[in-house]
XYZ file of N, CA and C in Angstrom:
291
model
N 0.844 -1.168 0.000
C 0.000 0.000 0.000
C 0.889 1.231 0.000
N 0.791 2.304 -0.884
C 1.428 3.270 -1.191
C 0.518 4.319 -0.542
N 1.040 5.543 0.098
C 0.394 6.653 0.844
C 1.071 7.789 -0.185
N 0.478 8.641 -0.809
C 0.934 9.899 -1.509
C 0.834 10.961 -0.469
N 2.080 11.588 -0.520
C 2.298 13.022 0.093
C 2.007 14.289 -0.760
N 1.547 15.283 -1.453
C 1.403 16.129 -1.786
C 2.003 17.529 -1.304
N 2.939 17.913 -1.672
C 3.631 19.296 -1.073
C 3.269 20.725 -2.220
N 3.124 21.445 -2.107
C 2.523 22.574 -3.259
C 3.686 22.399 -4.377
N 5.009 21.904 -4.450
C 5.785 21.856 -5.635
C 6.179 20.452 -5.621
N 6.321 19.593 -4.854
C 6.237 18.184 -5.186
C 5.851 17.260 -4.507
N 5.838 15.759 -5.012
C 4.878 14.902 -4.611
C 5.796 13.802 -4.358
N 5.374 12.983 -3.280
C 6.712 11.910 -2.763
C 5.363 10.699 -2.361
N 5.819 9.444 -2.610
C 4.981 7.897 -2.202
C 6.068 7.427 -0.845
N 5.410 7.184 -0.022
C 5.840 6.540 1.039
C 4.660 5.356 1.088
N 5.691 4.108 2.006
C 4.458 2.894 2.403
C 4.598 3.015 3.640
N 4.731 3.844 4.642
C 4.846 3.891 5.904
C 3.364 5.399 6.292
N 2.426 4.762 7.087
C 1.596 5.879 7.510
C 2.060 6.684 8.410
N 3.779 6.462 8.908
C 3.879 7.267 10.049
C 4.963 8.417 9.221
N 5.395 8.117 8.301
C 6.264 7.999 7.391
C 5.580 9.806 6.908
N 4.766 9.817 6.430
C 4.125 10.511 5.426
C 3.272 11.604 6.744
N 2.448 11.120 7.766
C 2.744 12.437 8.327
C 3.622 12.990 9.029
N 4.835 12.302 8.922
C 6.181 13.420 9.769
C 6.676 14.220 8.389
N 6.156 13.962 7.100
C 6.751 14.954 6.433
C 6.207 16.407 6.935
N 5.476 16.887 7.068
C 4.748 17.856 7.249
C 5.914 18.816 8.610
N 6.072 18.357 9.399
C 7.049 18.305 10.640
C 8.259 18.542 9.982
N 8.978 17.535 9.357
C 10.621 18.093 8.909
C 10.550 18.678 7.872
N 9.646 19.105 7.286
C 9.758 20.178 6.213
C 9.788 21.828 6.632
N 8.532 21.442 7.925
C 7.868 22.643 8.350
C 7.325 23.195 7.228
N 6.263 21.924 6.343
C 5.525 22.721 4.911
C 4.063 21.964 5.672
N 2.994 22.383 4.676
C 1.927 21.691 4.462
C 1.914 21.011 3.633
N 1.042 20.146 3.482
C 0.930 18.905 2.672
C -0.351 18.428 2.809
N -0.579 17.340 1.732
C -1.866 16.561 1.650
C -1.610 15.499 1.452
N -1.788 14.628 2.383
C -1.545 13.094 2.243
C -3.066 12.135 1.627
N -2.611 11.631 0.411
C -3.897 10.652 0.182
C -3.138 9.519 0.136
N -4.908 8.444 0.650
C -4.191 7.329 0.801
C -5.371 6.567 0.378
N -5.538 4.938 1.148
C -6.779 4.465 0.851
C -6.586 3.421 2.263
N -8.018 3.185 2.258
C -7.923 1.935 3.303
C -8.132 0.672 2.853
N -7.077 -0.278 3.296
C -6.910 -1.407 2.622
C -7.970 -2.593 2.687
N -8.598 -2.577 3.968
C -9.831 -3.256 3.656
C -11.059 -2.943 3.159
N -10.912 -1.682 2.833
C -12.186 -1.297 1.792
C -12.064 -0.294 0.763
N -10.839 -0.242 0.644
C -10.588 0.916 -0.685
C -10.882 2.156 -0.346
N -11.637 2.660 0.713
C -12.263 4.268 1.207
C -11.154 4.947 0.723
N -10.980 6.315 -0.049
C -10.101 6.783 0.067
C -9.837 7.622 1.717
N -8.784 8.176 2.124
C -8.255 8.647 3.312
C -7.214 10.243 2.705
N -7.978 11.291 3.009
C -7.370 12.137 2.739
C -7.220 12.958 4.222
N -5.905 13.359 4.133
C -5.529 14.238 5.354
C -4.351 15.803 5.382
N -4.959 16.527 6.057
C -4.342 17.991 5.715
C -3.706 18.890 6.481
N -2.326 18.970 6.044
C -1.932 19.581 7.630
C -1.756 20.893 7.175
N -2.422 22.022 7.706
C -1.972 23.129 6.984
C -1.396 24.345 8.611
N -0.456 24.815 8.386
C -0.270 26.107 9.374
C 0.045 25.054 10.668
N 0.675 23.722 10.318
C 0.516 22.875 11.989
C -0.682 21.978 12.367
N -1.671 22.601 11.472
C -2.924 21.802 12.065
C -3.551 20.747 11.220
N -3.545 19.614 11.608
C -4.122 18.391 11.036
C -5.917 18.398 10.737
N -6.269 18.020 10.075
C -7.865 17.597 9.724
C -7.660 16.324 8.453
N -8.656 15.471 8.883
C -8.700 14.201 8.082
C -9.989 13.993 7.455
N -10.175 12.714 6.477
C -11.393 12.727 6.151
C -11.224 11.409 5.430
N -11.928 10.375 6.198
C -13.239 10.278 6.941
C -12.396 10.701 8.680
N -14.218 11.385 9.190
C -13.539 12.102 10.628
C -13.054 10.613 11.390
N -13.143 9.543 11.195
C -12.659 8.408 12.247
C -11.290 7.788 11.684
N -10.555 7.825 10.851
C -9.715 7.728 10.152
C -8.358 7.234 11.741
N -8.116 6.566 11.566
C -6.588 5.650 12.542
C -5.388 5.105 11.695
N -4.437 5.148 12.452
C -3.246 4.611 12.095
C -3.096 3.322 12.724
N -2.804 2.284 11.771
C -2.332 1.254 12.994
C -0.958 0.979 12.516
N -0.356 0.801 13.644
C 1.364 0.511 13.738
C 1.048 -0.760 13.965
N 1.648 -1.676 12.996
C 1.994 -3.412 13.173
C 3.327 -3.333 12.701
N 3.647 -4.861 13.188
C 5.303 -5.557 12.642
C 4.554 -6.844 11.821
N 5.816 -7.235 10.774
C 5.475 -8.391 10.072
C 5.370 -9.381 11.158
N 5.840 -10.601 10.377
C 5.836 -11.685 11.369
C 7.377 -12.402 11.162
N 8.254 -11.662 10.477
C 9.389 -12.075 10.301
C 10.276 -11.084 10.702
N 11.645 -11.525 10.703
C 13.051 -10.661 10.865
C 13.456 -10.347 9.835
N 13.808 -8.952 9.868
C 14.358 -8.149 8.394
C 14.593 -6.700 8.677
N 14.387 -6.143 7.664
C 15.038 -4.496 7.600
C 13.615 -4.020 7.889
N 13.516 -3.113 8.912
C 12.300 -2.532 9.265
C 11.258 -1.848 7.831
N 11.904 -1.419 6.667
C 11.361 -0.830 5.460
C 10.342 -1.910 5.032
N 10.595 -3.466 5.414
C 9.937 -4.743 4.902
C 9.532 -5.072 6.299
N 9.654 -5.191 6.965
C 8.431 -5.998 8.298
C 7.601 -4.853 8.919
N 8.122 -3.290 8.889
C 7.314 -2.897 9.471
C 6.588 -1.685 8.626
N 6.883 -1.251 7.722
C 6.263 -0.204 6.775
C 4.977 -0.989 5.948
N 5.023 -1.864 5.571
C 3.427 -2.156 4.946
C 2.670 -2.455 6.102
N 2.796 -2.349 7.283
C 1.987 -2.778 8.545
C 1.958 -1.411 9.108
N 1.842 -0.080 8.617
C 1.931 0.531 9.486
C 1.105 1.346 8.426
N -0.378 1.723 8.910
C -1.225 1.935 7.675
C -2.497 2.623 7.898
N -3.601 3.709 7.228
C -4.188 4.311 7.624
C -5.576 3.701 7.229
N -6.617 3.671 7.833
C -7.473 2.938 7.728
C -9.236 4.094 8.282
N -9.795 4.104 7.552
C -11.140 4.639 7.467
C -11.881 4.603 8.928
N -12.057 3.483 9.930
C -12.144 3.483 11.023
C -11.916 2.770 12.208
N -12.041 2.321 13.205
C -11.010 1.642 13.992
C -11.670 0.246 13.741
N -12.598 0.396 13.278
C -13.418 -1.334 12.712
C -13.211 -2.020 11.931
N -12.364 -1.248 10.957
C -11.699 -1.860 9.486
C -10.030 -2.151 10.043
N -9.511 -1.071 10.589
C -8.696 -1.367 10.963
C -8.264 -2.849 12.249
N -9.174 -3.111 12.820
C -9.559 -4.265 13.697
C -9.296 -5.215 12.575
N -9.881 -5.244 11.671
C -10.409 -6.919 10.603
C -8.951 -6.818 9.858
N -8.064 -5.655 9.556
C -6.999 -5.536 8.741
C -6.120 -6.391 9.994
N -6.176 -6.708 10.900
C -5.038 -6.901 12.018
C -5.598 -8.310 11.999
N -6.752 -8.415 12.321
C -7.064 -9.936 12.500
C -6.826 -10.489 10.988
N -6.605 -9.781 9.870
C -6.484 -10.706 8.796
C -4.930 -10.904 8.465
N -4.087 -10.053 9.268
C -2.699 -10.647 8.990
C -2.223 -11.330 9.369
């Protein structure tokens, strides 16, 4: 699952949901992160403008998981770490890994 960052002059893919909102932070820019939720395709758009975050859908979560193997954190823990529409989808995404 790929998360798009949006910056007013360029655009960067991260697979890490934690990944993509610390850009906003070490840039000290705004940005628009789209994404989708993996158990139901919802798209997940989120906006940090002036510091301040707003998302959409309003229940929108991050869940931080690890694979189930040993490796370079970019592979066990970045596709497990993912934004999800609400904490109910995100529940069934955990029980299905």
């Amino acid at each position: 699952m790929q998360t798009q960052t949006v910056l007013k002059d360029m655009e960067a893919r991260m697979t890490s949901a934690i990944d993509a909102l610390g850009i906003p932070a070490m840039l000290d820019r705004d940005v628009v992160i789209s994404s989708q939720d993996p158990q139901t395709s919802e798209p997940i758009r989120i906006t940090v403008s002036n510091g301040q975050a707003s998302w959409h859908p309003d229940n929108t979560v991050v869940v931080v998981g690890n694979g189930p193997s040993c490796g370079p954190s970019a592979c066990q823990s970045c596709p497990y770490i993912t934004f999800h529409s609400s904490p109910a989808t995100a529940a069934a995404h955990l029980q299905a890994a």
